[in-house]
Amino acid sequence: MVIRAVNDGASVGLALLALAVRPALAGALVAALVAPHLLGPWLSRSLSWTDSRYVLAGSFVLYGAAVAAAAVVMDDAPTVLTVLLVLLAGCAGPMLAGGLTSRLPRGETPRSRSLDSATWGLATTAGPGLAAVTNLLVGPVAAVLLMALGALVAAGLVLTLPPATDSPERAAGIRECLAHAVRVKPLRTMLLAIGLTGLGLGALPVAAPLLSTDLGHAPGSGGLLITAYGFTSLIGSLVNARRPFGGSPLRVAAGSLAVMGFAVGAAAAAPAYGVALAGFCLLGLANGTLLPTVLAVCRSYAPANGHAQLLVLASSVKITGSALAGIWSGLLTPAGGRTVVAVAAGALLAAAIVALSGRTKAADQGATLNQARSAGTRRTTN
């Protein structure tokens, strides 16, 4: 959870620092931190070459050192050096997301997937909030350095994990994984759906302050909407860990995305701020259910010894969608918050339709078989 909070908080800290020092650089730094996630599927293969703890720890150290260096030199160094340092940090980004999830054992249960997903909800709330508070109390450089320190702490923590127990067979190549993802319909549709999800959810940090203004509140009230979304996403994951939904993961994903689209649409049409807040709370609860199903699909249909690459690929697809959302939401800013939020709702509903289209009889039967295997694993363990 620490490293995921760092990942979310660092982008906020760098943006705040750039706005204070070089305002024109803020967007470029956020883009530089996100863009290297496209390399995630290629970088993830290193997780299968050696003990993944050392790969993850090294990535965390690289991330922390690079963002700290960028923060220290931003005021005096050439712009290109600052951007290159942030790009270097971004190259470690995929390991902070799907790479860490790949450490879950192959015999994982729905409960373990939900608990892993719960860390995302907590990180979404804690990381940006901690960066914002530190910026307010101490300053933007201190906010970024705190995130860098968190990355070093996370590197030490990941080394305390037990070594991976996966078989030392040849790691699946990225071309093999991509071809497999395109060929297998449930996997292909889930990746497309998660990309559309990022295209919708990624606009909310821009849209929430605008929506708050449209509803007669200060732009800062948009932070409460995002906080409510992150907190209820954590609650949704914990509830799902306690009592997971049954049935096909794609059906559960489609239902979750439909609820998310409805919730965001309700916020766009809200007559008052309280209604919009309720919509963001419902969005978070449904998102807490969506994340474990994405992990379940990736695990169920991954090629032999390619689950790590596939998990990082899914994470990279979503983050790329979020980056594109930052672009389109910025272009639509003059239209107002309601318009931006409404378009985000449309992207989520489109993701729900895509997820539903991926359901097949074979996929549903495969999901039932995997659930039975998971239940057998839990009984054996107990």
Coordinates of C-alpha atoms in Angstrom, one line a residue:
M1 CA 0.0 0.0 0.0
V2 CA 2.9 2.4 0.8
I3 CA 4.3 2.3 -2.7
R4 CA 0.9 2.8 -4.3
A5 CA 0.2 5.8 -2.1
V6 CA 3.6 7.1 -3.2
N7 CA 2.8 6.6 -6.9
D8 CA -0.5 8.6 -6.6
G9 CA 1.0 11.2 -4.3
A10 CA 4.1 11.9 -6.4
S11 CA 2.2 13.1 -9.4
V12 CA 0.3 15.5 -7.2
G13 CA 3.5 16.7 -5.5
L14 CA 5.3 17.2 -8.8
A15 CA 2.4 19.1 -10.2
L16 CA 2.1 21.4 -7.2
L17 CA 5.9 22.0 -7.3
A18 CA 5.9 22.8 -11.0
L19 CA 2.9 25.2 -10.5
A20 CA 5.0 27.0 -7.9
V21 CA 8.2 27.1 -9.8
R22 CA 7.5 26.6 -13.5
P23 CA 3.8 26.5 -14.2
A24 CA 4.2 25.7 -17.9
L25 CA 6.0 22.5 -16.9
A26 CA 3.2 21.0 -14.7
G27 CA 1.4 19.1 -17.5
A28 CA 4.7 17.9 -19.1
L29 CA 5.9 16.4 -15.8
V30 CA 2.6 14.5 -15.1
A31 CA 2.7 13.2 -18.7
A32 CA 6.4 12.2 -18.3
L33 CA 5.5 10.3 -15.1
V34 CA 2.6 8.4 -16.8
A35 CA 3.8 7.8 -20.4
P36 CA 6.5 5.2 -19.6
H37 CA 3.7 2.9 -18.3
L38 CA 3.3 1.9 -22.0
L39 CA 6.6 0.0 -21.5
G40 CA 5.1 -2.0 -18.7
P41 CA 4.5 -5.2 -20.7
W42 CA 8.2 -5.3 -21.8
L43 CA 9.6 -4.3 -18.4
S44 CA 7.5 -6.9 -16.6
R45 CA 9.3 -9.8 -18.1
S46 CA 12.2 -9.1 -15.7
L47 CA 9.9 -10.3 -12.9
S48 CA 10.3 -13.8 -14.2
W49 CA 14.1 -13.7 -14.8
T50 CA 15.1 -13.6 -11.1
D51 CA 13.7 -13.1 -7.6
S52 CA 11.0 -10.6 -8.2
R53 CA 11.6 -9.0 -4.7
Y54 CA 14.9 -7.6 -5.9
V55 CA 13.4 -6.3 -9.2
L56 CA 10.6 -4.6 -7.3
A57 CA 12.9 -3.1 -4.6
G58 CA 15.3 -1.8 -7.2
S59 CA 12.4 -0.2 -9.1
F60 CA 11.1 1.5 -5.9
V61 CA 14.6 2.9 -5.1
L62 CA 14.9 4.1 -8.7
Y63 CA 11.5 5.8 -8.5
G64 CA 12.2 7.5 -5.2
A65 CA 15.7 8.7 -6.2
A66 CA 14.5 10.0 -9.6
V67 CA 11.5 12.0 -8.3
A68 CA 13.6 13.4 -5.4
A69 CA 16.3 14.5 -7.8
A70 CA 13.7 16.1 -10.1
A71 CA 12.3 18.1 -7.1
V72 CA 15.7 19.3 -6.0
V73 CA 17.0 20.5 -9.4
M74 CA 13.7 21.8 -10.9
D75 CA 14.2 25.4 -9.9
D76 CA 17.7 25.7 -11.4
A77 CA 18.4 22.9 -13.8
P78 CA 17.4 23.0 -17.5
T79 CA 13.9 21.9 -18.2
V80 CA 15.0 18.9 -20.3
L81 CA 16.9 17.5 -17.3
T82 CA 13.9 17.7 -15.0
V83 CA 11.7 16.0 -17.6
L84 CA 14.3 13.2 -18.2
L85 CA 14.5 12.5 -14.4
V86 CA 10.7 12.2 -14.2
L87 CA 10.7 10.0 -17.3
L88 CA 13.2 7.8 -15.5
A89 CA 10.9 7.6 -12.5
G90 CA 8.0 6.7 -14.8
C91 CA 9.9 3.7 -16.2
A92 CA 9.7 2.2 -12.7
G93 CA 6.0 3.0 -12.5
P94 CA 4.6 -0.2 -13.9
M95 CA 6.4 -2.2 -11.1
L96 CA 4.6 0.0 -8.5
A97 CA 1.2 -1.1 -9.8
G98 CA 0.7 -4.5 -11.6
G99 CA 4.2 -5.6 -10.7
L100 CA 3.4 -5.7 -7.1
T101 CA 0.1 -7.5 -7.7
S102 CA 2.0 -10.2 -9.5
R103 CA 3.5 -11.2 -6.1
L104 CA 0.1 -12.7 -5.2
P105 CA 0.4 -16.5 -5.2
R106 CA -1.1 -18.5 -8.1
G107 CA -3.5 -20.2 -5.7
E108 CA -5.0 -16.9 -4.7
T109 CA -8.6 -16.6 -3.5
P110 CA -11.2 -13.9 -4.2
R111 CA -10.5 -12.6 -0.7
S112 CA -6.8 -12.0 -1.4
R113 CA -7.6 -10.3 -4.7
S114 CA -10.1 -8.0 -2.9
L115 CA -7.6 -7.2 -0.2
D116 CA -5.0 -6.3 -2.8
S117 CA -7.6 -4.1 -4.5
A118 CA -8.4 -2.4 -1.2
T119 CA -4.9 -1.0 -1.1
W120 CA -5.7 0.9 -4.3
G121 CA -8.6 2.6 -2.7
L122 CA -6.6 3.5 0.3
A123 CA -3.7 4.7 -1.8
T124 CA -5.9 6.9 -4.0
T125 CA -7.1 8.7 -0.8
A126 CA -3.9 8.7 1.3
G127 CA -1.2 9.5 -1.4
P128 CA -2.6 12.7 -2.9
G129 CA -4.0 13.8 0.5
L130 CA -0.6 13.4 2.2
A131 CA 1.1 15.3 -0.6
A132 CA -1.4 18.1 -0.5
V133 CA -1.2 18.5 3.3
T134 CA 2.6 18.4 3.3
N135 CA 2.6 21.0 0.5
L136 CA 0.4 23.3 2.6
L137 CA 2.4 22.9 5.8
V138 CA 6.0 22.7 4.6
G139 CA 6.1 23.3 0.9
P140 CA 6.0 21.4 -2.5
V141 CA 9.6 20.2 -2.4
A142 CA 9.0 18.6 1.0
A143 CA 5.9 16.9 -0.4
V144 CA 7.8 15.3 -3.2
L145 CA 10.7 14.3 -1.0
L146 CA 8.2 12.7 1.4
M147 CA 7.0 10.6 -1.5
A148 CA 10.5 9.6 -2.4
L149 CA 11.2 8.6 1.2
G150 CA 8.0 6.4 1.1
A151 CA 9.4 4.7 -2.0
L152 CA 12.6 3.8 -0.1
V153 CA 10.6 2.5 2.8
A154 CA 8.5 0.3 0.4
A155 CA 11.7 -1.1 -1.1
G156 CA 12.8 -2.3 2.3
L157 CA 9.4 -3.8 3.1
V158 CA 9.2 -5.7 -0.2
L159 CA 12.5 -7.4 0.6
T160 CA 10.9 -8.9 3.7
L161 CA 8.4 -10.9 1.5
P162 CA 9.1 -14.6 1.1
P163 CA 10.7 -15.6 -2.2
A164 CA 8.4 -16.5 -5.1
T165 CA 7.4 -20.1 -5.4
D166 CA 6.5 -20.2 -9.1
S167 CA 8.2 -22.8 -11.2
P168 CA 11.4 -21.6 -13.0
E169 CA 10.0 -22.3 -16.5
R170 CA 10.8 -19.9 -19.3
A171 CA 9.0 -16.6 -18.9
A172 CA 6.4 -15.9 -21.6
G173 CA 7.6 -13.3 -24.1
I174 CA 5.8 -10.0 -24.5
R175 CA 4.8 -10.9 -28.1
E176 CA 3.4 -14.2 -26.8
C177 CA 1.4 -12.4 -24.1
L178 CA 0.1 -9.8 -26.5
A179 CA -0.9 -12.4 -29.0
H180 CA -2.6 -14.4 -26.3
A181 CA -4.5 -11.4 -25.0
V182 CA -5.8 -10.6 -28.5
R183 CA -6.7 -14.2 -29.2
V184 CA -8.6 -15.0 -26.0
K185 CA -11.9 -13.1 -26.1
P186 CA -12.6 -12.7 -22.4
L187 CA -9.1 -11.3 -21.9
R188 CA -9.3 -9.1 -24.9
T189 CA -12.6 -7.6 -23.9
M190 CA -11.5 -7.1 -20.3
L191 CA -8.4 -5.2 -21.4
L192 CA -10.5 -3.0 -23.7
A193 CA -13.0 -2.4 -20.9
I194 CA -10.3 -1.5 -18.4
G195 CA -8.8 1.0 -20.9
L196 CA -12.2 2.6 -21.3
T197 CA -12.5 2.7 -17.5
G198 CA -9.3 4.6 -17.2
L199 CA -10.5 7.0 -20.0
G200 CA -13.5 7.8 -17.8
L201 CA -12.1 7.7 -14.2
G202 CA -8.9 9.6 -15.3
A203 CA -11.0 12.7 -16.0
L204 CA -12.5 12.9 -12.5
P205 CA -9.5 14.8 -10.9
V206 CA -10.1 17.5 -13.5
A207 CA -13.9 17.3 -13.5
A208 CA -14.5 17.2 -9.8
P209 CA -13.4 20.8 -9.0
L210 CA -15.3 22.1 -12.1
L211 CA -18.4 20.2 -11.0
S212 CA -18.2 21.7 -7.5
T213 CA -18.0 25.2 -9.1
D214 CA -21.1 24.4 -11.2
L215 CA -22.9 23.4 -8.0
G216 CA -22.1 26.7 -6.3
H217 CA -19.2 25.4 -4.1
A218 CA -15.5 26.3 -4.1
P219 CA -13.2 24.3 -6.5
G220 CA -11.5 22.9 -3.5
S221 CA -14.7 21.0 -2.7
G222 CA -13.9 18.8 -5.6
G223 CA -11.2 17.2 -3.4
L224 CA -13.9 16.0 -1.1
L225 CA -15.6 14.2 -4.0
I226 CA -12.3 12.5 -5.0
T227 CA -11.6 11.6 -1.3
A228 CA -15.1 10.1 -1.0
Y229 CA -14.5 8.1 -4.1
G230 CA -11.2 6.7 -2.9
F231 CA -12.5 5.9 0.6
T232 CA -15.7 4.1 -0.6
S233 CA -13.6 2.2 -3.1
L234 CA -11.6 0.9 -0.1
I235 CA -14.9 -0.1 1.6
G236 CA -16.2 -1.8 -1.5
S237 CA -13.0 -3.9 -1.8
L238 CA -13.2 -4.9 1.9
V239 CA -16.8 -5.9 1.6
N240 CA -16.0 -7.9 -1.5
A241 CA -13.2 -9.6 0.4
R242 CA -15.6 -10.6 3.1
R243 CA -18.4 -11.8 0.7
P244 CA -17.2 -12.0 -2.9
F245 CA -19.7 -12.0 -5.7
G246 CA -20.2 -15.3 -7.5
G247 CA -20.6 -16.0 -11.2
S248 CA -18.6 -15.0 -14.2
P249 CA -16.0 -12.2 -13.5
L250 CA -17.0 -10.6 -16.8
R251 CA -20.6 -10.4 -15.7
V252 CA -19.6 -9.0 -12.4
A253 CA -17.3 -6.5 -14.1
A254 CA -20.1 -5.4 -16.5
G255 CA -22.5 -4.9 -13.6
S256 CA -19.9 -2.9 -11.6
L257 CA -19.1 -0.7 -14.6
A258 CA -22.8 -0.1 -15.3
V259 CA -23.3 1.0 -11.7
M260 CA -20.2 3.2 -12.0
G261 CA -21.5 4.8 -15.2
F262 CA -24.9 5.4 -13.5
A263 CA -23.3 7.0 -10.4
V264 CA -21.1 9.4 -12.5
G265 CA -24.1 10.3 -14.7
A266 CA -26.1 11.0 -11.6
A267 CA -23.4 13.3 -10.3
A268 CA -23.3 15.1 -13.7
A269 CA -27.1 15.8 -13.4
A270 CA -27.0 16.5 -9.7
P271 CA -29.2 19.4 -8.6
A272 CA -27.1 19.9 -5.4
Y273 CA -23.6 19.1 -4.1
G274 CA -24.9 16.5 -1.7
V275 CA -26.3 14.5 -4.6
A276 CA -23.0 14.6 -6.5
L277 CA -21.2 13.5 -3.3
A278 CA -23.6 10.5 -3.0
G279 CA -22.9 9.7 -6.7
F280 CA -19.1 9.6 -6.1
C281 CA -19.6 7.4 -3.0
L282 CA -21.6 4.9 -5.1
L283 CA -18.9 5.1 -7.8
G284 CA -16.3 4.1 -5.2
L285 CA -18.3 1.2 -3.9
A286 CA -18.8 -0.3 -7.4
N287 CA -15.1 0.3 -8.2
G288 CA -14.1 -1.7 -5.2
T289 CA -15.9 -4.7 -6.7
L290 CA -14.5 -4.1 -10.2
L291 CA -10.8 -4.3 -9.4
P292 CA -10.8 -7.9 -8.0
T293 CA -12.7 -9.1 -11.1
V294 CA -10.1 -7.6 -13.4
L295 CA -7.4 -9.5 -11.4
A296 CA -9.5 -12.7 -11.6
V297 CA -9.8 -12.5 -15.4
C298 CA -6.1 -11.8 -15.8
R299 CA -5.2 -14.8 -13.6
S300 CA -7.7 -17.1 -15.2
Y301 CA -6.6 -16.6 -18.8
A302 CA -2.9 -15.8 -18.5
P303 CA -0.5 -17.9 -20.6
A304 CA 1.9 -20.2 -18.9
N305 CA 4.3 -18.3 -16.7
G306 CA 3.0 -15.0 -18.1
H307 CA 0.7 -13.9 -15.3
A308 CA 3.1 -11.1 -14.2
Q309 CA 3.3 -9.7 -17.7
L310 CA -0.4 -9.8 -18.1
L311 CA -1.1 -8.0 -14.8
V312 CA 1.3 -5.3 -15.7
L313 CA -0.3 -5.0 -19.1
A314 CA -3.7 -4.5 -17.6
S315 CA -2.3 -1.9 -15.2
S316 CA -0.5 -0.1 -18.1
V317 CA -3.7 -0.1 -20.3
K318 CA -5.7 1.5 -17.5
I319 CA -3.1 4.1 -16.7
T320 CA -2.7 4.9 -20.4
G321 CA -6.4 5.5 -20.6
S322 CA -6.2 7.8 -17.5
A323 CA -3.4 9.8 -19.3
L324 CA -5.6 10.2 -22.3
A325 CA -8.4 11.3 -20.1
G326 CA -6.3 14.1 -18.8
I327 CA -6.0 15.3 -22.4
W328 CA -9.7 15.2 -23.4
S329 CA -10.9 16.5 -20.1
G330 CA -8.6 19.5 -20.4
L331 CA -9.9 20.2 -23.9
L332 CA -13.5 20.1 -22.6
T333 CA -12.8 22.2 -19.5
P334 CA -14.4 25.4 -21.1
A335 CA -17.7 23.4 -21.4
G336 CA -18.0 23.1 -17.7
G337 CA -17.9 20.4 -15.1
R338 CA -21.2 18.8 -15.8
T339 CA -20.2 18.2 -19.4
V340 CA -16.9 16.6 -18.5
V341 CA -18.5 14.4 -15.9
A342 CA -21.2 13.3 -18.3
V343 CA -18.6 12.3 -20.9
A344 CA -16.8 10.3 -18.2
A345 CA -20.0 8.5 -17.5
G346 CA -20.4 7.7 -21.1
A347 CA -16.9 6.1 -21.2
L348 CA -17.8 3.9 -18.1
L349 CA -21.1 2.8 -19.7
A350 CA -19.2 1.9 -22.9
A351 CA -16.8 -0.2 -20.8
A352 CA -19.8 -2.0 -19.3
I353 CA -21.1 -2.8 -22.7
V354 CA -17.7 -4.1 -23.8
A355 CA -17.3 -6.3 -20.7
L356 CA -20.8 -7.8 -21.2
S357 CA -20.0 -8.5 -24.9
G358 CA -17.0 -10.7 -23.8
R359 CA -19.1 -13.2 -22.0
T360 CA -19.3 -16.6 -23.6
K361 CA -20.6 -19.9 -22.3
A362 CA -17.1 -21.2 -22.2
A363 CA -15.9 -18.2 -20.2
D364 CA -18.7 -18.7 -17.7
Q365 CA -17.9 -22.4 -17.3
G366 CA -14.2 -21.5 -16.9
A367 CA -15.1 -19.1 -14.2
T368 CA -17.1 -21.7 -12.4
L369 CA -14.2 -24.2 -12.6
N370 CA -11.7 -21.6 -11.3
Q371 CA -14.0 -20.8 -8.4
A372 CA -14.3 -24.5 -7.5
R373 CA -10.5 -24.8 -7.6
S374 CA -10.1 -21.8 -5.3
A375 CA -12.6 -23.2 -2.9
G376 CA -10.7 -26.5 -2.9
T377 CA -7.5 -24.7 -2.3
R378 CA -9.0 -22.9 0.7
R379 CA -10.3 -26.1 2.2
T380 CA -7.0 -27.8 1.8
T381 CA -5.2 -24.9 3.4
N382 CA -7.6 -24.9 6.3

